[in-house]
PDB file of C-alpha atoms and ligand atoms in Angstrom:
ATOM      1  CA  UNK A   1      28.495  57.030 -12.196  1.00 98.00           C
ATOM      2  CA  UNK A   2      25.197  57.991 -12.467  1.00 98.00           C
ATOM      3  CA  UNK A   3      21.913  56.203 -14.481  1.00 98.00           C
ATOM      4  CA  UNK A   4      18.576  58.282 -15.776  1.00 98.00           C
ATOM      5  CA  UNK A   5      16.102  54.985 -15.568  1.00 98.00           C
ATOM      6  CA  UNK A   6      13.289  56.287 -17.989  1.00 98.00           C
ATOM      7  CA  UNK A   7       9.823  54.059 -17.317  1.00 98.00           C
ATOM      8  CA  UNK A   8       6.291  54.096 -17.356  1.00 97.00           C
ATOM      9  CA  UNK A   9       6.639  51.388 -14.319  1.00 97.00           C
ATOM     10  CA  UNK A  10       8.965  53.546 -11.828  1.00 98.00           C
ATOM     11  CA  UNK A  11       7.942  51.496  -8.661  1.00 98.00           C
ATOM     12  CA  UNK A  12       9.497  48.353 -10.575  1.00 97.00           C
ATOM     13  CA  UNK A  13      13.253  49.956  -9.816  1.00 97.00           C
ATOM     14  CA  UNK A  14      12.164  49.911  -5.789  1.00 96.00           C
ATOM     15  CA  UNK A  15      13.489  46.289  -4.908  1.00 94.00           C
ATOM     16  CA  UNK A  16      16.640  46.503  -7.508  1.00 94.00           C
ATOM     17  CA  UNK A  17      17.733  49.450  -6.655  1.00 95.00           C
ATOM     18  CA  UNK A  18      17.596  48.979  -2.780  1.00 93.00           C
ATOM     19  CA  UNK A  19      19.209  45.415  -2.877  1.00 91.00           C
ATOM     20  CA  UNK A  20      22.214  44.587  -1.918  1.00 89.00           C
ATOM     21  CA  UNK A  21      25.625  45.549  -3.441  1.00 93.00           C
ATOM     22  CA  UNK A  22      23.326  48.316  -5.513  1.00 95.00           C
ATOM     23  CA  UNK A  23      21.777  50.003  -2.591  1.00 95.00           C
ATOM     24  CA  UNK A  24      25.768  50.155  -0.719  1.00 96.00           C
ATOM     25  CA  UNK A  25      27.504  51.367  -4.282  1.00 96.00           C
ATOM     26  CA  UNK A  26      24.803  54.404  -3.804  1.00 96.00           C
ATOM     27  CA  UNK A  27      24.902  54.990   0.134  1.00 97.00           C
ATOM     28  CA  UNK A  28      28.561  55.124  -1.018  1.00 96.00           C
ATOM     29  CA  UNK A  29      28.339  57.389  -3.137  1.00 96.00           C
ATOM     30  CA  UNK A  30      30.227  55.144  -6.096  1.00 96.00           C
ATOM     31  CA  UNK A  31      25.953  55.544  -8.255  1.00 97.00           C
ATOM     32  CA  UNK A  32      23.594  58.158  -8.255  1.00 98.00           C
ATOM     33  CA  UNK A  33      20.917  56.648 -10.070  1.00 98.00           C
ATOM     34  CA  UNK A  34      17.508  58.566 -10.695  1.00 98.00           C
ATOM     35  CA  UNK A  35      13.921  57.050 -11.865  1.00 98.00           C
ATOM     36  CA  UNK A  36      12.158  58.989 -14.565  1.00 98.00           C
ATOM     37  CA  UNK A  37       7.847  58.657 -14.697  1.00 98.00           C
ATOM     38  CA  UNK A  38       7.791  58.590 -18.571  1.00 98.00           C
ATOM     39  CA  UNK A  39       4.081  60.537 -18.070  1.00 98.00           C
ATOM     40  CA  UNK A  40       5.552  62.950 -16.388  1.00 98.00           C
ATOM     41  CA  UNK A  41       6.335  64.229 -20.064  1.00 98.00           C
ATOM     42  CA  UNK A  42       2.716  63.330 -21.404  1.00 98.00           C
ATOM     43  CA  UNK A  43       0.790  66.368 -22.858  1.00 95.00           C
ATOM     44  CA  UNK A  44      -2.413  65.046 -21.928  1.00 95.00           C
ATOM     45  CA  UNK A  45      -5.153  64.974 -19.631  1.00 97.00           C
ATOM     46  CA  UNK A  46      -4.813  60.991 -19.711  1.00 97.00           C
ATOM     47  CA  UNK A  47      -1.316  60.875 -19.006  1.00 97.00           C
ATOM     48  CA  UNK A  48      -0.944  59.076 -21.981  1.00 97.00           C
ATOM     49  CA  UNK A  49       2.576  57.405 -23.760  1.00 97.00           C
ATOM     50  CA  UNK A  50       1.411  55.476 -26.711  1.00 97.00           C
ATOM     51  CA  UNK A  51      -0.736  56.146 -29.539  1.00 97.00           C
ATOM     52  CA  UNK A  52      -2.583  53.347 -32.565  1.00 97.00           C
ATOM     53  CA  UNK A  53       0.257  52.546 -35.090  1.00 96.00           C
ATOM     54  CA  UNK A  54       0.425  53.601 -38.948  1.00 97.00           C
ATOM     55  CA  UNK A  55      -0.618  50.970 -41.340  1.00 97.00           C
ATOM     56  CA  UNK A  56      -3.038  49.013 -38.790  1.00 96.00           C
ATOM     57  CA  UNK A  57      -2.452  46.361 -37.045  1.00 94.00           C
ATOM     58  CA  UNK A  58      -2.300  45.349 -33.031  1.00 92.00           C
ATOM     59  CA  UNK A  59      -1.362  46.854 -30.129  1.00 94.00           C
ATOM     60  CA  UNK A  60      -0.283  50.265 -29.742  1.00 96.00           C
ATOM     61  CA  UNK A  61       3.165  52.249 -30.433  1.00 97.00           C
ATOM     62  CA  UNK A  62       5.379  54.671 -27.451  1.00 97.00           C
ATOM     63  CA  UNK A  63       4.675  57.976 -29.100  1.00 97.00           C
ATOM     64  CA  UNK A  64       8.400  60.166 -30.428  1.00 98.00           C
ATOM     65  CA  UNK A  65       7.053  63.173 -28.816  1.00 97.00           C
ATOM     66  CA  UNK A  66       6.819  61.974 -25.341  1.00 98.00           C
ATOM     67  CA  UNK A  67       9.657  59.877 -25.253  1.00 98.00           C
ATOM     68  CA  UNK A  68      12.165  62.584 -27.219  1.00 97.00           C
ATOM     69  CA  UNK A  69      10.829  65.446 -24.440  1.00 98.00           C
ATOM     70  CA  UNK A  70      11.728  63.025 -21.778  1.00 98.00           C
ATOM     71  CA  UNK A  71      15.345  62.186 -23.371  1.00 98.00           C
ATOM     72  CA  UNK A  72      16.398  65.865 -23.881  1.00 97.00           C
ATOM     73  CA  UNK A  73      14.791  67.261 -20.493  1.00 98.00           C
ATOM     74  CA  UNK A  74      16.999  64.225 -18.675  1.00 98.00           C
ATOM     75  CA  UNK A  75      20.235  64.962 -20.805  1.00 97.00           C
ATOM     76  CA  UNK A  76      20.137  68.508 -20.329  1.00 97.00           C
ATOM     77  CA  UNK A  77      18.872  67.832 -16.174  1.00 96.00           C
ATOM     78  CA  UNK A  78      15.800  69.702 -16.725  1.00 97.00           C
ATOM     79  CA  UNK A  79      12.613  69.330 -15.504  1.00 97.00           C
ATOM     80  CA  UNK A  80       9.287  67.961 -17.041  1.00 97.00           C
ATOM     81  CA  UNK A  81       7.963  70.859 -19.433  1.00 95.00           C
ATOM     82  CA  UNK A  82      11.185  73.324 -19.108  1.00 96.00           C
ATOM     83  CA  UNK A  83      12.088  73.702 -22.464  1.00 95.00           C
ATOM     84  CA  UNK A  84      15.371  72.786 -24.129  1.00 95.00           C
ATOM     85  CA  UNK A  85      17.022  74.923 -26.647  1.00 92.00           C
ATOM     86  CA  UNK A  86      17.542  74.062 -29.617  1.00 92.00           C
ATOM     87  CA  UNK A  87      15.475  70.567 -29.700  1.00 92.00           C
ATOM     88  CA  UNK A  88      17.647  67.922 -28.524  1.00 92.00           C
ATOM     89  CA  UNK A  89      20.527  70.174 -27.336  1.00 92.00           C
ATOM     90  CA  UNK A  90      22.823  68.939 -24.513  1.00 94.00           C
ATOM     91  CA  UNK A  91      24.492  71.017 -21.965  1.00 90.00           C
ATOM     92  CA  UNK A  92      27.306  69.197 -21.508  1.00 86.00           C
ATOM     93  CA  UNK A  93      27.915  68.940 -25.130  1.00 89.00           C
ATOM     94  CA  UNK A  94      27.476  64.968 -26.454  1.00 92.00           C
ATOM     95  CA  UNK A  95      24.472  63.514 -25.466  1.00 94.00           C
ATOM     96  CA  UNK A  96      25.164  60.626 -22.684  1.00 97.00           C
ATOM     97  CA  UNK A  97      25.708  57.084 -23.623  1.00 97.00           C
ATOM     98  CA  UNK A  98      21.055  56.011 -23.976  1.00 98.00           C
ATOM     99  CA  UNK A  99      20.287  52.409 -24.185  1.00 98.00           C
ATOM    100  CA  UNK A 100      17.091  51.661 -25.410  1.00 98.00           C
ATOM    101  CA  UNK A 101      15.717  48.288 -24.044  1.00 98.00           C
ATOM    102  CA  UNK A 102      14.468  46.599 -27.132  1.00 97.00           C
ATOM    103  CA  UNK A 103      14.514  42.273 -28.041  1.00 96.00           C
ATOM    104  CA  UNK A 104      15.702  43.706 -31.554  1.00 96.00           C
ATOM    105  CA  UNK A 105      18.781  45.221 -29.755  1.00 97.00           C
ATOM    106  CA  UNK A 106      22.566  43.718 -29.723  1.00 97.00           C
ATOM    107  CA  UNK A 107      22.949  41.038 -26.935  1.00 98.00           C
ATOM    108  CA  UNK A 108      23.725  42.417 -23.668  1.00 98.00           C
ATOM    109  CA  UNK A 109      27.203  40.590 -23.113  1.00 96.00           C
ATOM    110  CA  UNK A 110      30.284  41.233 -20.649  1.00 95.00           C
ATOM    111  CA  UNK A 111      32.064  43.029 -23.134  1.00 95.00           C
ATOM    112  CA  UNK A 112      29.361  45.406 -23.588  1.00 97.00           C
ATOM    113  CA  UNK A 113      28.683  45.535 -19.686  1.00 97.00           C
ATOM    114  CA  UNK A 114      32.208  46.918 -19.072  1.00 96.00           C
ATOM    115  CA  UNK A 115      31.855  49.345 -21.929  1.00 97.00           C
ATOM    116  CA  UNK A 116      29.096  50.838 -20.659  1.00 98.00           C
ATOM    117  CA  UNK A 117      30.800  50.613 -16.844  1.00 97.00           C
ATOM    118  CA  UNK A 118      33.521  53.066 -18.434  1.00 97.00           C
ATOM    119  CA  UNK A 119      30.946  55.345 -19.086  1.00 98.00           C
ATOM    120  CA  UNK A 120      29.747  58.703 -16.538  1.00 97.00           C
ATOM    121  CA  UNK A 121      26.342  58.761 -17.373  1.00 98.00           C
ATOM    122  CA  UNK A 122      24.202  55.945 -18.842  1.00 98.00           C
ATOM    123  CA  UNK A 123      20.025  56.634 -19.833  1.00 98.00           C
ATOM    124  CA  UNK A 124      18.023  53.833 -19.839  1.00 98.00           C
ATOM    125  CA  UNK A 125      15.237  53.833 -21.775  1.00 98.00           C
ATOM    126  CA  UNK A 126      12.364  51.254 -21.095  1.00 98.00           C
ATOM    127  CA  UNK A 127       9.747  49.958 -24.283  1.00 93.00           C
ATOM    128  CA  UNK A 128       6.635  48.754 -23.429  1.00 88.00           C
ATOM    129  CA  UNK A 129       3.466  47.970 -25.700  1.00 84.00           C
ATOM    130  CA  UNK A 130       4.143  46.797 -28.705  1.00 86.00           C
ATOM    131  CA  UNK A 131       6.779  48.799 -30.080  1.00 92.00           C
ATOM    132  CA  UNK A 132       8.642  52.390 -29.599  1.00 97.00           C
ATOM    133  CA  UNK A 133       7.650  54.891 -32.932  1.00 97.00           C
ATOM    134  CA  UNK A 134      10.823  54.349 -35.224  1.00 97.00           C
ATOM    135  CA  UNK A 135      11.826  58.179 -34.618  1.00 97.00           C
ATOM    136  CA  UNK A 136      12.720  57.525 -31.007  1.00 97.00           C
ATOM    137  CA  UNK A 137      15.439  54.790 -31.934  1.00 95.00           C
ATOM    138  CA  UNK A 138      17.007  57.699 -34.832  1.00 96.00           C
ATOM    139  CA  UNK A 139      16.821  60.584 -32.045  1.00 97.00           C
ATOM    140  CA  UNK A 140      17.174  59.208 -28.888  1.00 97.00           C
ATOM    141  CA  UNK A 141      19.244  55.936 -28.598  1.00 97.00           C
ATOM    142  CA  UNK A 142      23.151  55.369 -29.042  1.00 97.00           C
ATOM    143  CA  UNK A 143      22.487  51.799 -28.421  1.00 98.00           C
ATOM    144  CA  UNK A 144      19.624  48.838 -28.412  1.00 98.00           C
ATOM    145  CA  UNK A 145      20.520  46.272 -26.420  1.00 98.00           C
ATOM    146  CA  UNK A 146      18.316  43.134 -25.976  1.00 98.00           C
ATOM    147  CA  UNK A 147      18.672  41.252 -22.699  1.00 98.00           C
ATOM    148  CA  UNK A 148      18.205  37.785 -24.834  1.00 97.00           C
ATOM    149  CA  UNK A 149      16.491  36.079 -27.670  1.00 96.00           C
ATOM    150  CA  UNK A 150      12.904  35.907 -26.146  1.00 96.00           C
ATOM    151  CA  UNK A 151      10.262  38.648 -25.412  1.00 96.00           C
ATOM    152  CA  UNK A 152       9.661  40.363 -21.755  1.00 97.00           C
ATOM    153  CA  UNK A 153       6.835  42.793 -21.101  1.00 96.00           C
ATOM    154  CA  UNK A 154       9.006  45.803 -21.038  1.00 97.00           C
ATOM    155  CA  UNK A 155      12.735  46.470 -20.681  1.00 98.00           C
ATOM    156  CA  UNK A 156      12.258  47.238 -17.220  1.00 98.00           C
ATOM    157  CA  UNK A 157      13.987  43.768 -16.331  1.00 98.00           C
ATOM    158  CA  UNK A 158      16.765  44.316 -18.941  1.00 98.00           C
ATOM    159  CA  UNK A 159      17.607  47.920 -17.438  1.00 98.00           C
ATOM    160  CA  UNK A 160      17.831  46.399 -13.947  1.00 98.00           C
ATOM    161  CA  UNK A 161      20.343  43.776 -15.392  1.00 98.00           C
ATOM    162  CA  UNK A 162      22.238  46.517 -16.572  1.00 98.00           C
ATOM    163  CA  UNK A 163      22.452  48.239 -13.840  1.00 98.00           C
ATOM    164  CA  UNK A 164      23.364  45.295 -11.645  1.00 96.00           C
ATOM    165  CA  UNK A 165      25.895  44.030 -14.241  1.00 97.00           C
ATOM    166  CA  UNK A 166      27.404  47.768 -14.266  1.00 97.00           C
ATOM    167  CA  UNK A 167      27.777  48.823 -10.901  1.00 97.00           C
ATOM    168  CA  UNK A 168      29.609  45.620  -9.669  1.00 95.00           C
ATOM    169  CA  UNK A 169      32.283  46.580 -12.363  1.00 96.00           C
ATOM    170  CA  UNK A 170      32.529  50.487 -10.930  1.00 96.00           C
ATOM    171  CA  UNK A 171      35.943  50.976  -9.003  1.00 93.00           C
ATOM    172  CA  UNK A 172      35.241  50.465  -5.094  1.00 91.00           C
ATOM    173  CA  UNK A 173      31.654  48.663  -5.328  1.00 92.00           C
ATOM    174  CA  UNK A 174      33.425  44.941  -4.987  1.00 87.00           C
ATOM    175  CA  UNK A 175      34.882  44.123  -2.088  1.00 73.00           C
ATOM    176  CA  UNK A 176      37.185  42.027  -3.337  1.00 56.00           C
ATOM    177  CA  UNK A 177      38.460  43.660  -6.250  1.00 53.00           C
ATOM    178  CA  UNK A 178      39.731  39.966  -8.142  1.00 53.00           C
ATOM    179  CA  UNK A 179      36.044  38.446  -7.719  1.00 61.00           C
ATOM    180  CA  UNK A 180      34.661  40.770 -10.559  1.00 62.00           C
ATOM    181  CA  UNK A 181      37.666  39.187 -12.661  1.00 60.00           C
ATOM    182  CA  UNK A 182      37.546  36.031 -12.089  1.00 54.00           C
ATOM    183  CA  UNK A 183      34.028  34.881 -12.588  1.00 65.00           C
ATOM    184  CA  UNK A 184      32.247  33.345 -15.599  1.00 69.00           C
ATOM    185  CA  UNK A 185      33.017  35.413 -18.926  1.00 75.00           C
ATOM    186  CA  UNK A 186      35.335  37.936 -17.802  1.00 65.00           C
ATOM    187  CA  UNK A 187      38.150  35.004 -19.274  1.00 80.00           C
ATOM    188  CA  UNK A 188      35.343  34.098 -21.775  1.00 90.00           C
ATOM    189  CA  UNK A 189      34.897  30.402 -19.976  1.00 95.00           C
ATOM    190  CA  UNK A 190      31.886  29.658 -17.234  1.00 95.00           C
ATOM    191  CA  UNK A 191      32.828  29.472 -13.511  1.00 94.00           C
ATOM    192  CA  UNK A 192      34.354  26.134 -11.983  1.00 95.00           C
ATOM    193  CA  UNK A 193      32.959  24.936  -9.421  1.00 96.00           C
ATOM    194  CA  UNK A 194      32.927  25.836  -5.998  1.00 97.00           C
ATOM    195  CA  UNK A 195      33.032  24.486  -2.099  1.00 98.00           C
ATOM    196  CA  UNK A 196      32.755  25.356   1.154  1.00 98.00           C
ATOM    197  CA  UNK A 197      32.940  23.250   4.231  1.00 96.00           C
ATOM    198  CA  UNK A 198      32.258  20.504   5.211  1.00 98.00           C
ATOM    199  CA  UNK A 199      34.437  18.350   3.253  1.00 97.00           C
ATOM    200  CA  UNK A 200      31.797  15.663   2.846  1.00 98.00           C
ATOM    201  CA  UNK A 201      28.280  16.573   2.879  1.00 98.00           C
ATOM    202  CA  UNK A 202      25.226  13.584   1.868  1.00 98.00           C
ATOM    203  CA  UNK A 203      28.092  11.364   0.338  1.00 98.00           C
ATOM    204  CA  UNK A 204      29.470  14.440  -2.051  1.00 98.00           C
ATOM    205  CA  UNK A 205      33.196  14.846  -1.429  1.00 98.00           C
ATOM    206  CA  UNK A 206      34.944  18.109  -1.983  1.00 98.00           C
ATOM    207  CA  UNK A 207      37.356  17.198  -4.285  1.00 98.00           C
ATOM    208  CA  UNK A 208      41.068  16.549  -3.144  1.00 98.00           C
ATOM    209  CA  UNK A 209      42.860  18.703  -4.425  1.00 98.00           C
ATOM    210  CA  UNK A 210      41.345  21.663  -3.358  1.00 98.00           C
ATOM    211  CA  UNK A 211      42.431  20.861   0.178  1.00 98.00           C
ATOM    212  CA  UNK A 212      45.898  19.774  -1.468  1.00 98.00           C
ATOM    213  CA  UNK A 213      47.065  23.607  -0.232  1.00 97.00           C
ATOM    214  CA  UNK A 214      49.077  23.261  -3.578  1.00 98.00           C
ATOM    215  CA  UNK A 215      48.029  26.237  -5.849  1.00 98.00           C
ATOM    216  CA  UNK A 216      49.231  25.329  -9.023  1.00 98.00           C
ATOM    217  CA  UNK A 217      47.184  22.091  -8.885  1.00 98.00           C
ATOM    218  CA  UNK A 218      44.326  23.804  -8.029  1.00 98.00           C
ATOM    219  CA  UNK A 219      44.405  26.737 -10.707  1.00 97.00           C
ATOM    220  CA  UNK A 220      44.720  24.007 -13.166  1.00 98.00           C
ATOM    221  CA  UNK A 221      41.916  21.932 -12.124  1.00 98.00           C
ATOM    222  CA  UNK A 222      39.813  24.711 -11.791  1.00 97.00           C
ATOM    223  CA  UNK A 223      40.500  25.463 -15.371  1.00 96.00           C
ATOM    224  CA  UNK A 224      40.108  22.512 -16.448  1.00 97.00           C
ATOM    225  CA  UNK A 225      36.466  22.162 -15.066  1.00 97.00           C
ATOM    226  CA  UNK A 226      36.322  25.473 -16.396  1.00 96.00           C
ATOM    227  CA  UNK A 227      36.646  24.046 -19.688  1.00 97.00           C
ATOM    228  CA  UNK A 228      34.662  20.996 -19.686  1.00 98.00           C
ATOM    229  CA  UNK A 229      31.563  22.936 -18.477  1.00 97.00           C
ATOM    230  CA  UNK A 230      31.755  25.266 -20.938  1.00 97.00           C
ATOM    231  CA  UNK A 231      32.393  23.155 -23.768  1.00 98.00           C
ATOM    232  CA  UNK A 232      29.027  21.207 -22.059  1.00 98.00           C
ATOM    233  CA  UNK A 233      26.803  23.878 -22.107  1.00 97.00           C
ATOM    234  CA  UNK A 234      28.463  27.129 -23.894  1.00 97.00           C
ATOM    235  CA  UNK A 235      30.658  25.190 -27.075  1.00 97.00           C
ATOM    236  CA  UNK A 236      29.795  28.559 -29.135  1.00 95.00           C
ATOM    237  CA  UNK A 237      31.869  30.319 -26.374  1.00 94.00           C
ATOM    238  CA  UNK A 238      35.417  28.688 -27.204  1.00 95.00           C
ATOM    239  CA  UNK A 239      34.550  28.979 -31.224  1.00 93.00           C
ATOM    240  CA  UNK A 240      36.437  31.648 -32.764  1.00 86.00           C
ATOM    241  CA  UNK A 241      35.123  35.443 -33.151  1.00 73.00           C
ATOM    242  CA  UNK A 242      36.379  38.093 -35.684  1.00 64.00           C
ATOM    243  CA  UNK A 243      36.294  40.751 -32.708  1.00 55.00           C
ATOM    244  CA  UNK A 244      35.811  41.132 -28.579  1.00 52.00           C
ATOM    245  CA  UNK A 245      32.807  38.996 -27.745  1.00 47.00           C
TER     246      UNK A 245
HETATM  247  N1  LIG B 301      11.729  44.345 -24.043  1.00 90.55           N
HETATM  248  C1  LIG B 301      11.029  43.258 -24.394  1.00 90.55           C
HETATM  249  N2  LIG B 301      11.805  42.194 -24.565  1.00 90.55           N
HETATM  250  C2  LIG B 301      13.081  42.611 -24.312  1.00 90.55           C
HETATM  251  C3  LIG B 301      14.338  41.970 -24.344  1.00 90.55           C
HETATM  252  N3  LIG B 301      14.477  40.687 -24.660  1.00 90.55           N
HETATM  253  N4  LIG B 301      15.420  42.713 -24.040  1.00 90.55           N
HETATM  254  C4  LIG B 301      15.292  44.019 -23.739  1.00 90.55           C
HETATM  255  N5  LIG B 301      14.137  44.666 -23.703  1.00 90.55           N
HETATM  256  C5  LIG B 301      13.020  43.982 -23.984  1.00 90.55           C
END
């Protein structure tokens, strides 16, 4: 797979990107993922991105002309300033799935994580200031996806949980292929718990009948706790939805 990361903040992606299970899925060659300097695409002399908004108010707004160059030159794998014909033309033919990163996007959930880890190519577009110029989210973006109900900085954090969330779904990035499976969500519960030796440790016991060896037992306990803990902390997971959640 690979990801176009489109930011003002490209240093941000260093740590993320050359972590862990990300940094082996792209030694591997399983992610080819490439960090876009939005300025790059700026017109002028100040590098600039964002502009004062229409109709007053504060803060200042990611300018359509800058961030539309940037999301054409990427989709058709051009450079900065080569120009793309017709506007907003794709090589390939469809534009590539583009997510901008935006608190009024749909919440980023599993189901949409292995959508978008069926995908070839993802863009991710980063916001910052105070808002994107409304053009940008009609030319640009086939999704807006909000990492959760609160406000960041930028959507630098969000794209990075994308990515992570993505590439441990690609085929041959997980070791063991069942972990990705089993873990919280994927069967729409939170995890059970876990242990690891030693059997006691400061007066906590593992429980029993994980060292029963008997398999049945221990599938249904773990569902059970399973169960309880979600119904604890995540009752709006077990209600009822009118389509995937
Ligand atoms: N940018 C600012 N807040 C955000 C959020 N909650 N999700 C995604 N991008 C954001």
């Amino acid at each position: 797979m690979r990801i176009d990361l489109l930011t003002i903040f490209p240093g941000f992606f260093d740590g993320p990107l050359d972590t862990s299970l990300v940094a082996t899925a792209r030694e591997q060659g399983h992610l080819d993922v490439r960090v876009h300097d939005l300025r790059d695409w700026s017109t002028d002399r100040h590098r600039s991105v964002d502009d004062a908004p229409y109709g007053g108010g504060a803060g200042m707004v990611m300018r359509p002309d800058v961030l539309v160059a940037a999301a054409e030159s990427i989709w058709n794998d051009l450079a900065p300033g080569e120009p793309v014909q017709p506007p907003l033309h794709v090589a390939g033919g469809e534009r590539p799935r583009t997510v901008l990163l935006t608190p009024r996007g749909r919440p980023l959930t599993q189901a949409l994580v292995r959508e978008l880890a069926g995908e070839d190519r993802l863009v991710l577009l980063c916001g910052r200031y105070e808002g994107i110029d409304e053009r940008v989210h009609e030319l640009v973006a086939t999704d807006e996806v909000s990492l959760g109900d609160y406000v960041l900085m930028g959507g630098e954090v969000a794209a990075a949980a994308i990515v992570e969330a993505v590439v441990r779904l690609l085929p041959g990035v997980l070791g063991n292929a069942e972990s990705a499976v089993q873990e919280s969500f994927e069967h729409g519960l939170l995890e059970h718990p876990h242990y690891t030796r030693p059997a006691e440790f400061r007066g906590h016991e593992v429980p029993e009948v994980l060292r029963s060896g008997d398999h049945g037992a221990i599938a249904a306990w773990r569902h059970e706790r399973a169960l309880e803990r979600t119904r604890a902390v995540r009752p709006d997971l077990l209600e009822p939805t009118d389509g995937p959640g």
